[in-house]
Amino acid sequence: MKEYEKMLLEAEHRKLMEKAVTMVKLGLFSVEDEASPDSIDFTNLEEITVGKLYKGVFHLYEDQRNGDLFFINPLVEDNKGDNENYKDVKPYAYQFVSKSS
């Protein structure tokens, strides 16, 4: 049963990614250049994991309160060859694409 639930969740995440990418193409999202790490509250955001990232860098998140979708790219300083520790570096800002209101 767990394998079936996992497949259903993957299919749901894939549909959300397709929906979000289509909404971006239709111009229903607005691009924010940069936001400080404190301005985005991740407590109500669930990361939608799919095989690939949007444009190779944007992670898809869904707001659990209202279902809004966000593409968020953590911006980090270049460590010049320190790729092994890249995930340990905290972002200094986020670039995000959110639904236009």
mmCIF file of N, CA, C and O in Angstrom:
data_model
loop_
_atom_site.group_PDB
_atom_site.id
_atom_site.type_symbol
_atom_site.label_atom_id
_atom_site.label_comp_id
_atom_site.label_asym_id
_atom_site.label_seq_id
_atom_site.Cartn_x
_atom_site.Cartn_y
_atom_site.Cartn_z
ATOM 1 N N MET A 1 0.823 -1.196 0.000
ATOM 2 C CA MET A 1 0.000 0.000 0.000
ATOM 3 C C MET A 1 0.871 1.265 0.000
ATOM 4 O O MET A 1 0.529 2.234 -0.637
ATOM 5 N N LYS A 2 1.988 1.230 0.720
ATOM 6 C CA LYS A 2 2.848 2.408 0.785
ATOM 7 C C LYS A 2 3.409 2.766 -0.581
ATOM 8 O O LYS A 2 3.562 3.934 -0.903
ATOM 9 N N GLU A 3 3.726 1.756 -1.396
ATOM 10 C CA GLU A 3 4.257 2.022 -2.738
ATOM 11 C C GLU A 3 3.196 2.718 -3.593
ATOM 12 O O GLU A 3 3.497 3.630 -4.353
ATOM 13 N N TYR A 4 1.956 2.304 -3.453
ATOM 14 C CA TYR A 4 0.853 2.919 -4.186
ATOM 15 C C TYR A 4 0.670 4.380 -3.760
ATOM 16 O O TYR A 4 0.491 5.258 -4.604
ATOM 17 N N GLU A 5 0.726 4.642 -2.453
ATOM 18 C CA GLU A 5 0.603 6.016 -1.957
ATOM 19 C C GLU A 5 1.751 6.884 -2.461
ATOM 20 O O GLU A 5 1.552 8.052 -2.804
ATOM 21 N N LYS A 6 2.945 6.315 -2.523
ATOM 22 C CA LYS A 6 4.109 7.042 -3.025
ATOM 23 C C LYS A 6 3.909 7.404 -4.500
ATOM 24 O O LYS A 6 4.212 8.525 -4.916
ATOM 25 N N MET A 7 3.387 6.475 -5.282
ATOM 26 C CA MET A 7 3.132 6.735 -6.708
ATOM 27 C C MET A 7 2.064 7.815 -6.878
ATOM 28 O O MET A 7 2.177 8.665 -7.760
ATOM 29 N N LEU A 8 1.025 7.795 -6.050
ATOM 30 C CA LEU A 8 -0.020 8.822 -6.116
ATOM 31 C C LEU A 8 0.538 10.200 -5.784
ATOM 32 O O LEU A 8 0.217 11.192 -6.445
ATOM 33 N N LEU A 9 1.401 10.278 -4.768
ATOM 34 C CA LEU A 9 2.011 11.542 -4.373
ATOM 35 C C LEU A 9 2.921 12.070 -5.484
ATOM 36 O O LEU A 9 2.900 13.267 -5.792
ATOM 37 N N GLU A 10 3.691 11.195 -6.116
ATOM 38 C CA GLU A 10 4.552 11.605 -7.223
ATOM 39 C C GLU A 10 3.723 12.132 -8.391
ATOM 40 O O GLU A 10 4.077 13.136 -9.013
ATOM 41 N N ALA A 11 2.611 11.484 -8.690
ATOM 42 C CA ALA A 11 1.739 11.935 -9.778
ATOM 43 C C ALA A 11 1.120 13.292 -9.450
ATOM 44 O O ALA A 11 1.029 14.163 -10.316
ATOM 45 N N GLU A 12 0.725 13.479 -8.198
ATOM 46 C CA GLU A 12 0.155 14.759 -7.774
ATOM 47 C C GLU A 12 1.198 15.875 -7.877
ATOM 48 O O GLU A 12 0.895 16.970 -8.362
ATOM 49 N N HIS A 13 2.416 15.604 -7.448
ATOM 50 C CA HIS A 13 3.486 16.601 -7.524
ATOM 51 C C HIS A 13 3.812 16.944 -8.977
ATOM 52 O O HIS A 13 4.048 18.109 -9.307
ATOM 53 N N ARG A 14 3.815 15.934 -9.846
ATOM 54 C CA ARG A 14 4.085 16.171 -11.257
ATOM 55 C C ARG A 14 3.005 17.074 -11.868
ATOM 56 O O ARG A 14 3.299 17.992 -12.626
ATOM 57 N N LYS A 15 1.750 16.841 -11.507
ATOM 58 C CA LYS A 15 0.653 17.680 -12.013
ATOM 59 C C LYS A 15 0.772 19.113 -11.509
ATOM 60 O O LYS A 15 0.521 20.058 -12.254
ATOM 61 N N LEU A 16 1.157 19.290 -10.233
ATOM 62 C CA LEU A 16 1.349 20.639 -9.701
ATOM 63 C C LEU A 16 2.475 21.362 -10.422
ATOM 64 O O LEU A 16 2.381 22.564 -10.703
ATOM 65 N N MET A 17 3.558 20.652 -10.734
ATOM 66 C CA MET A 17 4.670 21.259 -11.461
ATOM 67 C C MET A 17 4.224 21.683 -12.855
ATOM 68 O O MET A 17 4.519 22.795 -13.293
ATOM 69 N N GLU A 18 3.502 20.829 -13.552
ATOM 70 C CA GLU A 18 3.003 21.160 -14.882
ATOM 71 C C GLU A 18 2.073 22.371 -14.826
ATOM 72 O O GLU A 18 2.143 23.260 -15.678
ATOM 73 N N LYS A 19 1.209 22.405 -13.824
ATOM 74 C CA LYS A 19 0.283 23.519 -13.653
ATOM 75 C C LYS A 19 1.051 24.817 -13.419
ATOM 76 O O LYS A 19 0.758 25.849 -14.040
ATOM 77 N N ALA A 20 2.051 24.787 -12.543
ATOM 78 C CA ALA A 20 2.825 25.987 -12.224
ATOM 79 C C ALA A 20 3.609 26.475 -13.429
ATOM 80 O O ALA A 20 3.649 27.685 -13.703
ATOM 81 N N VAL A 21 4.223 25.577 -14.177
ATOM 82 C CA VAL A 21 4.990 25.971 -15.364
ATOM 83 C C VAL A 21 4.052 26.578 -16.407
ATOM 84 O O VAL A 21 4.378 27.593 -17.031
ATOM 85 N N THR A 22 2.884 26.002 -16.587
ATOM 86 C CA THR A 22 1.902 26.555 -17.527
ATOM 87 C C THR A 22 1.458 27.946 -17.091
ATOM 88 O O THR A 22 1.327 28.854 -17.912
ATOM 89 N N MET A 23 1.251 28.127 -15.778
ATOM 90 C CA MET A 23 0.843 29.433 -15.272
ATOM 91 C C MET A 23 1.930 30.484 -15.499
ATOM 92 O O MET A 23 1.630 31.638 -15.809
ATOM 93 N N VAL A 24 3.194 30.085 -15.382
ATOM 94 C CA VAL A 24 4.301 31.013 -15.647
ATOM 95 C C VAL A 24 4.290 31.407 -17.116
ATOM 96 O O VAL A 24 4.425 32.585 -17.470
ATOM 97 N N LYS A 25 4.108 30.435 -17.995
ATOM 98 C CA LYS A 25 4.082 30.708 -19.439
ATOM 99 C C LYS A 25 2.923 31.625 -19.810
ATOM 100 O O LYS A 25 3.030 32.417 -20.750
ATOM 101 N N LEU A 26 1.806 31.531 -19.104
ATOM 102 C CA LEU A 26 0.642 32.373 -19.383
ATOM 103 C C LEU A 26 0.757 33.759 -18.744
ATOM 104 O O LEU A 26 -0.120 34.591 -18.917
ATOM 105 N N GLY A 27 1.821 33.981 -17.971
ATOM 106 C CA GLY A 27 2.026 35.285 -17.347
ATOM 107 C C GLY A 27 1.222 35.487 -16.076
ATOM 108 O O GLY A 27 1.000 36.626 -15.661
ATOM 109 N N LEU A 28 0.795 34.417 -15.447
ATOM 110 C CA LEU A 28 0.004 34.525 -14.227
ATOM 111 C C LEU A 28 0.870 34.614 -12.978
ATOM 112 O O LEU A 28 0.348 34.732 -11.876
ATOM 113 N N PHE A 29 2.182 34.541 -13.138
ATOM 114 C CA PHE A 29 3.108 34.652 -12.018
ATOM 115 C C PHE A 29 3.896 35.945 -12.162
ATOM 116 O O PHE A 29 4.125 36.431 -13.261
ATOM 117 N N SER A 30 4.312 36.498 -11.046
ATOM 118 C CA SER A 30 5.178 37.677 -11.085
ATOM 119 C C SER A 30 6.547 37.286 -10.534
ATOM 120 O O SER A 30 6.649 36.460 -9.633
ATOM 121 N N VAL A 31 7.586 37.895 -11.086
ATOM 122 C CA VAL A 31 8.947 37.585 -10.675
ATOM 123 C C VAL A 31 9.422 38.644 -9.692
ATOM 124 O O VAL A 31 9.364 39.840 -9.971
ATOM 125 N N GLU A 32 9.869 38.205 -8.540
ATOM 126 C CA GLU A 32 10.476 39.088 -7.547
ATOM 127 C C GLU A 32 11.976 38.887 -7.651
ATOM 128 O O GLU A 32 12.457 37.760 -7.613
ATOM 129 N N ASP A 33 12.716 39.981 -7.781
ATOM 130 C CA ASP A 33 14.154 39.854 -7.980
ATOM 131 C C ASP A 33 14.852 39.205 -6.798
ATOM 132 O O ASP A 33 15.617 38.278 -6.949
ATOM 133 N N GLU A 34 14.590 39.715 -5.598
ATOM 134 C CA GLU A 34 15.308 39.218 -4.450
ATOM 135 C C GLU A 34 14.511 39.472 -3.182
ATOM 136 O O GLU A 34 13.897 40.504 -3.039
ATOM 137 N N ALA A 35 14.541 38.516 -2.289
ATOM 138 C CA ALA A 35 13.872 38.669 -0.996
ATOM 139 C C ALA A 35 14.833 38.178 0.079
ATOM 140 O O ALA A 35 15.553 37.213 -0.114
ATOM 141 N N SER A 36 14.809 38.845 1.218
ATOM 142 C CA SER A 36 15.689 38.435 2.311
ATOM 143 C C SER A 36 15.196 37.112 2.884
ATOM 144 O O SER A 36 14.015 36.786 2.787
ATOM 145 N N PRO A 37 16.098 36.335 3.484
ATOM 146 C CA PRO A 37 15.680 35.042 4.054
ATOM 147 C C PRO A 37 14.600 35.172 5.113
ATOM 148 O O PRO A 37 13.808 34.265 5.310
ATOM 149 N N ASP A 38 14.545 36.319 5.807
ATOM 150 C CA ASP A 38 13.543 36.492 6.855
ATOM 151 C C ASP A 38 12.161 36.832 6.309
ATOM 152 O O ASP A 38 11.170 36.716 7.020
ATOM 153 N N SER A 39 12.074 37.261 5.053
ATOM 154 C CA SER A 39 10.788 37.699 4.514
ATOM 155 C C SER A 39 9.924 36.543 4.020
ATOM 156 O O SER A 39 8.740 36.721 3.780
ATOM 157 N N ILE A 40 10.498 35.363 3.851
ATOM 158 C CA ILE A 40 9.726 34.210 3.394
ATOM 159 C C ILE A 40 9.532 33.259 4.566
ATOM 160 O O ILE A 40 10.490 32.802 5.172
ATOM 161 N N ASP A 41 8.271 32.968 4.872
ATOM 162 C CA ASP A 41 7.939 32.074 5.975
ATOM 163 C C ASP A 41 7.737 30.664 5.418
ATOM 164 O O ASP A 41 6.742 30.385 4.749
ATOM 165 N N PHE A 42 8.691 29.783 5.684
ATOM 166 C CA PHE A 42 8.630 28.428 5.157
ATOM 167 C C PHE A 42 7.800 27.480 6.023
ATOM 168 O O PHE A 42 7.642 26.319 5.666
ATOM 169 N N THR A 43 7.262 27.960 7.129
ATOM 170 C CA THR A 43 6.527 27.070 8.030
ATOM 171 C C THR A 43 5.258 26.513 7.380
ATOM 172 O O THR A 43 4.861 25.390 7.682
ATOM 173 N N ASN A 44 4.625 27.283 6.520
ATOM 174 C CA ASN A 44 3.394 26.827 5.873
ATOM 175 C C ASN A 44 3.615 26.383 4.433
ATOM 176 O O ASN A 44 2.662 26.093 3.727
ATOM 177 N N LEU A 45 4.872 26.347 3.995
ATOM 178 C CA LEU A 45 5.176 25.940 2.630
ATOM 179 C C LEU A 45 5.656 24.498 2.601
ATOM 180 O O LEU A 45 6.473 24.087 3.414
ATOM 181 N N GLU A 46 5.125 23.736 1.657
ATOM 182 C CA GLU A 46 5.558 22.355 1.461
ATOM 183 C C GLU A 46 6.311 22.285 0.142
ATOM 184 O O GLU A 46 5.821 22.756 -0.890
ATOM 185 N N GLU A 47 7.511 21.728 0.168
ATOM 186 C CA GLU A 47 8.281 21.597 -1.070
ATOM 187 C C GLU A 47 7.688 20.473 -1.906
ATOM 188 O O GLU A 47 7.435 19.372 -1.413
ATOM 189 N N ILE A 48 7.441 20.775 -3.170
ATOM 190 C CA ILE A 48 6.914 19.798 -4.108
ATOM 191 C C ILE A 48 8.107 19.191 -4.826
ATOM 192 O O ILE A 48 8.764 19.865 -5.618
ATOM 193 N N THR A 49 8.408 17.950 -4.510
ATOM 194 C CA THR A 49 9.585 17.312 -5.090
ATOM 195 C C THR A 49 9.220 16.627 -6.387
ATOM 196 O O THR A 49 8.285 15.825 -6.453
ATOM 197 N N VAL A 50 9.938 16.984 -7.419
ATOM 198 C CA VAL A 50 9.766 16.403 -8.747
ATOM 199 C C VAL A 50 11.171 16.054 -9.227
ATOM 200 O O VAL A 50 12.156 16.522 -8.669
ATOM 201 N N GLY A 51 11.271 15.271 -10.268
ATOM 202 C CA GLY A 51 12.571 14.846 -10.757
ATOM 203 C C GLY A 51 13.508 15.972 -11.128
ATOM 204 O O GLY A 51 14.713 15.875 -10.957
ATOM 205 N N LYS A 52 12.978 17.075 -11.650
ATOM 206 C CA LYS A 52 13.845 18.180 -12.050
ATOM 207 C C LYS A 52 13.308 19.494 -11.510
ATOM 208 O O LYS A 52 12.135 19.617 -11.174
ATOM 209 N N LEU A 53 14.192 20.482 -11.452
ATOM 210 C CA LEU A 53 13.826 21.810 -10.977
ATOM 211 C C LEU A 53 13.422 22.689 -12.147
ATOM 212 O O LEU A 53 13.883 22.484 -13.275
ATOM 213 N N TYR A 54 12.595 23.688 -11.909
ATOM 214 C CA TYR A 54 12.201 24.627 -12.950
ATOM 215 C C TYR A 54 13.411 25.486 -13.312
ATOM 216 O O TYR A 54 14.050 26.072 -12.439
ATOM 217 N N LYS A 55 13.749 25.515 -14.576
ATOM 218 C CA LYS A 55 14.926 26.217 -15.100
ATOM 219 C C LYS A 55 16.210 25.769 -14.405
ATOM 220 O O LYS A 55 17.190 26.480 -14.369
ATOM 221 N N GLY A 56 16.188 24.588 -13.837
ATOM 222 C CA GLY A 56 17.374 24.018 -13.222
ATOM 223 C C GLY A 56 17.722 24.538 -11.846
ATOM 224 O O GLY A 56 18.613 24.007 -11.197
ATOM 225 N N VAL A 57 17.040 25.592 -11.359
ATOM 226 C CA VAL A 57 17.395 26.171 -10.061
ATOM 227 C C VAL A 57 16.206 26.438 -9.148
ATOM 228 O O VAL A 57 16.377 26.553 -7.940
ATOM 229 N N PHE A 58 15.007 26.556 -9.688
ATOM 230 C CA PHE A 58 13.842 26.939 -8.885
ATOM 231 C C PHE A 58 13.143 25.713 -8.304
ATOM 232 O O PHE A 58 12.754 24.809 -9.024
ATOM 233 N N HIS A 59 12.975 25.709 -6.989
ATOM 234 C CA HIS A 59 12.227 24.668 -6.287
ATOM 235 C C HIS A 59 10.765 25.102 -6.220
ATOM 236 O O HIS A 59 10.472 26.282 -6.016
ATOM 237 N N LEU A 60 9.847 24.158 -6.363
ATOM 238 C CA LEU A 60 8.419 24.466 -6.296
ATOM 239 C C LEU A 60 7.923 24.244 -4.875
ATOM 240 O O LEU A 60 8.204 23.215 -4.261
ATOM 241 N N TYR A 61 7.194 25.228 -4.361
ATOM 242 C CA TYR A 61 6.591 25.146 -3.027
ATOM 243 C C TYR A 61 5.102 25.432 -3.142
ATOM 244 O O TYR A 61 4.679 26.225 -3.978
ATOM 245 N N GLU A 62 4.317 24.798 -2.276
ATOM 246 C CA GLU A 62 2.877 25.043 -2.209
ATOM 247 C C GLU A 62 2.536 25.522 -0.808
ATOM 248 O O GLU A 62 2.949 24.920 0.184
ATOM 249 N N ASP A 63 1.787 26.613 -0.736
ATOM 250 C CA ASP A 63 1.321 27.128 0.550
ATOM 251 C C ASP A 63 0.178 26.242 1.023
ATOM 252 O O ASP A 63 -0.828 26.090 0.329
ATOM 253 N N GLN A 64 0.324 25.649 2.199
ATOM 254 C CA GLN A 64 -0.667 24.712 2.713
ATOM 255 C C GLN A 64 -1.958 25.394 3.147
ATOM 256 O O GLN A 64 -2.993 24.754 3.254
ATOM 257 N N ARG A 65 -1.912 26.700 3.393
ATOM 258 C CA ARG A 65 -3.121 27.412 3.838
ATOM 259 C C ARG A 65 -4.065 27.689 2.694
ATOM 260 O O ARG A 65 -5.267 27.539 2.817
ATOM 261 N N ASN A 66 -3.535 28.122 1.544
ATOM 262 C CA ASN A 66 -4.426 28.533 0.459
ATOM 263 C C ASN A 66 -4.115 27.885 -0.895
ATOM 264 O O ASN A 66 -4.779 28.167 -1.869
ATOM 265 N N GLY A 67 -3.076 27.043 -0.978
ATOM 266 C CA GLY A 67 -2.778 26.333 -2.216
ATOM 267 C C GLY A 67 -1.985 27.133 -3.231
ATOM 268 O O GLY A 67 -1.813 26.672 -4.359
ATOM 269 N N ASP A 68 -1.508 28.337 -2.869
ATOM 270 C CA ASP A 68 -0.693 29.129 -3.795
ATOM 271 C C ASP A 68 0.619 28.417 -4.074
ATOM 272 O O ASP A 68 1.179 27.737 -3.221
ATOM 273 N N LEU A 69 1.117 28.597 -5.298
ATOM 274 C CA LEU A 69 2.364 27.977 -5.711
ATOM 275 C C LEU A 69 3.459 29.033 -5.822
ATOM 276 O O LEU A 69 3.199 30.161 -6.240
ATOM 277 N N PHE A 70 4.681 28.647 -5.470
ATOM 278 C CA PHE A 70 5.835 29.534 -5.535
ATOM 279 C C PHE A 70 7.022 28.771 -6.107
ATOM 280 O O PHE A 70 7.241 27.613 -5.745
ATOM 281 N N PHE A 71 7.788 29.408 -6.971
ATOM 282 C CA PHE A 71 9.089 28.890 -7.376
ATOM 283 C C PHE A 71 10.119 29.703 -6.613
ATOM 284 O O PHE A 71 10.135 30.936 -6.702
ATOM 285 N N ILE A 72 10.981 29.041 -5.855
ATOM 286 C CA ILE A 72 11.956 29.744 -5.026
ATOM 287 C C ILE A 72 13.348 29.214 -5.334
ATOM 288 O O ILE A 72 13.583 28.014 -5.361
ATOM 289 N N ASN A 73 14.282 30.156 -5.569
ATOM 290 C CA ASN A 73 15.675 29.826 -5.836
ATOM 291 C C ASN A 73 16.536 30.398 -4.720
ATOM 292 O O ASN A 73 16.625 31.604 -4.585
ATOM 293 N N PRO A 74 17.177 29.549 -3.901
ATOM 294 C CA PRO A 74 18.066 30.084 -2.866
ATOM 295 C C PRO A 74 19.344 30.616 -3.494
ATOM 296 O O PRO A 74 20.009 29.925 -4.257
ATOM 297 N N LEU A 75 19.676 31.862 -3.198
ATOM 298 C CA LEU A 75 20.881 32.485 -3.734
ATOM 299 C C LEU A 75 22.006 32.340 -2.717
ATOM 300 O O LEU A 75 21.845 32.707 -1.559
ATOM 301 N N VAL A 76 23.131 31.798 -3.154
ATOM 302 C CA VAL A 76 24.276 31.616 -2.267
ATOM 303 C C VAL A 76 25.518 32.192 -2.936
ATOM 304 O O VAL A 76 25.579 32.320 -4.152
ATOM 305 N N GLU A 77 26.491 32.524 -2.123
ATOM 306 C CA GLU A 77 27.765 33.009 -2.646
ATOM 307 C C GLU A 77 28.509 31.845 -3.293
ATOM 308 O O GLU A 77 28.417 30.711 -2.854
ATOM 309 N N ASP A 78 29.288 32.138 -4.303
ATOM 310 C CA ASP A 78 30.090 31.118 -4.965
ATOM 311 C C ASP A 78 31.272 30.757 -4.076
ATOM 312 O O ASP A 78 32.053 31.615 -3.681
ATOM 313 N N ASN A 79 31.397 29.475 -3.773
ATOM 314 C CA ASN A 79 32.486 29.030 -2.903
ATOM 315 C C ASN A 79 33.727 28.616 -3.671
ATOM 316 O O ASN A 79 34.660 28.065 -3.107
ATOM 317 N N LYS A 80 33.743 28.819 -4.966
ATOM 318 C CA LYS A 80 34.898 28.518 -5.823
ATOM 319 C C LYS A 80 35.448 27.119 -5.601
ATOM 320 O O LYS A 80 36.480 26.929 -4.975
ATOM 321 N N GLY A 81 34.710 26.148 -6.098
ATOM 322 C CA GLY A 81 35.181 24.777 -6.033
ATOM 323 C C GLY A 81 34.780 24.028 -4.784
ATOM 324 O O GLY A 81 35.146 22.874 -4.611
ATOM 325 N N ASP A 82 34.045 24.648 -3.909
ATOM 326 C CA ASP A 82 33.643 23.993 -2.673
ATOM 327 C C ASP A 82 32.261 23.360 -2.846
ATOM 328 O O ASP A 82 31.385 23.526 -2.033
ATOM 329 N N ASN A 83 32.082 22.634 -3.946
ATOM 330 C CA ASN A 83 30.775 22.078 -4.284
ATOM 331 C C ASN A 83 30.295 21.032 -3.299
ATOM 332 O O ASN A 83 29.108 20.799 -3.171
ATOM 333 N N GLU A 84 31.198 20.361 -2.601
ATOM 334 C CA GLU A 84 30.778 19.330 -1.650
ATOM 335 C C GLU A 84 29.999 19.937 -0.496
ATOM 336 O O GLU A 84 29.077 19.339 0.029
ATOM 337 N N ASN A 85 30.346 21.146 -0.096
ATOM 338 C CA ASN A 85 29.684 21.790 1.032
ATOM 339 C C ASN A 85 28.630 22.797 0.580
ATOM 340 O O ASN A 85 28.156 23.590 1.366
ATOM 341 N N TYR A 86 28.283 22.754 -0.697
ATOM 342 C CA TYR A 86 27.337 23.726 -1.251
ATOM 343 C C TYR A 86 26.005 23.709 -0.516
ATOM 344 O O TYR A 86 25.431 24.744 -0.258
ATOM 345 N N LYS A 87 25.511 22.527 -0.131
ATOM 346 C CA LYS A 87 24.202 22.435 0.518
ATOM 347 C C LYS A 87 24.224 22.977 1.941
ATOM 348 O O LYS A 87 23.201 23.304 2.493
ATOM 349 N N ASP A 88 25.394 23.068 2.538
ATOM 350 C CA ASP A 88 25.496 23.575 3.906
ATOM 351 C C ASP A 88 25.493 25.092 3.963
ATOM 352 O O ASP A 88 25.349 25.662 5.026
ATOM 353 N N VAL A 89 25.679 25.758 2.828
ATOM 354 C CA VAL A 89 25.738 27.210 2.801
ATOM 355 C C VAL A 89 24.321 27.760 2.877
ATOM 356 O O VAL A 89 23.455 27.389 2.094
ATOM 357 N N LYS A 90 24.086 28.653 3.827
ATOM 358 C CA LYS A 90 22.760 29.250 3.961
ATOM 359 C C LYS A 90 22.595 30.352 2.922
ATOM 360 O O LYS A 90 23.519 31.117 2.666
ATOM 361 N N PRO A 91 21.420 30.459 2.322
ATOM 362 C CA PRO A 91 21.206 31.501 1.309
ATOM 363 C C PRO A 91 21.195 32.886 1.931
ATOM 364 O O PRO A 91 20.715 33.072 3.039
ATOM 365 N N TYR A 92 21.751 33.838 1.195
ATOM 366 C CA TYR A 92 21.713 35.228 1.662
ATOM 367 C C TYR A 92 20.440 35.909 1.199
ATOM 368 O O TYR A 92 20.055 36.955 1.710
ATOM 369 N N ALA A 93 19.772 35.314 0.209
ATOM 370 C CA ALA A 93 18.506 35.859 -0.295
ATOM 371 C C ALA A 93 17.826 34.775 -1.131
ATOM 372 O O ALA A 93 18.430 33.752 -1.436
ATOM 373 N N TYR A 94 16.585 35.035 -1.490
ATOM 374 C CA TYR A 94 15.838 34.130 -2.355
ATOM 375 C C TYR A 94 15.304 34.905 -3.543
ATOM 376 O O TYR A 94 14.838 36.034 -3.409
ATOM 377 N N GLN A 95 15.388 34.289 -4.700
ATOM 378 C CA GLN A 95 14.705 34.831 -5.865
ATOM 379 C C GLN A 95 13.460 33.965 -6.020
ATOM 380 O O GLN A 95 13.541 32.742 -5.958
ATOM 381 N N PHE A 96 12.313 34.589 -6.188
ATOM 382 C CA PHE A 96 11.110 33.764 -6.270
ATOM 383 C C PHE A 96 10.130 34.276 -7.307
ATOM 384 O O PHE A 96 10.137 35.428 -7.700
ATOM 385 N N VAL A 97 9.311 33.355 -7.751
ATOM 386 C CA VAL A 97 8.249 33.617 -8.713
ATOM 387 C C VAL A 97 6.967 33.211 -8.017
ATOM 388 O O VAL A 97 6.825 32.079 -7.570
ATOM 389 N N SER A 98 6.050 34.157 -7.858
ATOM 390 C CA SER A 98 4.812 33.861 -7.138
ATOM 391 C C SER A 98 3.607 34.234 -7.978
ATOM 392 O O SER A 98 3.703 34.986 -8.937
ATOM 393 N N LYS A 99 2.486 33.730 -7.583
ATOM 394 C CA LYS A 99 1.239 33.987 -8.295
ATOM 395 C C LYS A 99 0.866 35.450 -8.186
ATOM 396 O O LYS A 99 0.876 36.033 -7.105
ATOM 397 N N SER A 100 0.563 36.064 -9.320
ATOM 398 C CA SER A 100 0.144 37.470 -9.320
ATOM 399 C C SER A 100 -1.221 37.595 -8.683
ATOM 400 O O SER A 100 -2.092 36.763 -8.849
ATOM 401 N N SER A 101 -1.388 38.664 -7.924
ATOM 402 C CA SER A 101 -2.695 38.839 -7.290
ATOM 403 C C SER A 101 -3.564 39.812 -8.045
ATOM 404 O O SER A 101 -3.192 40.476 -8.924
#
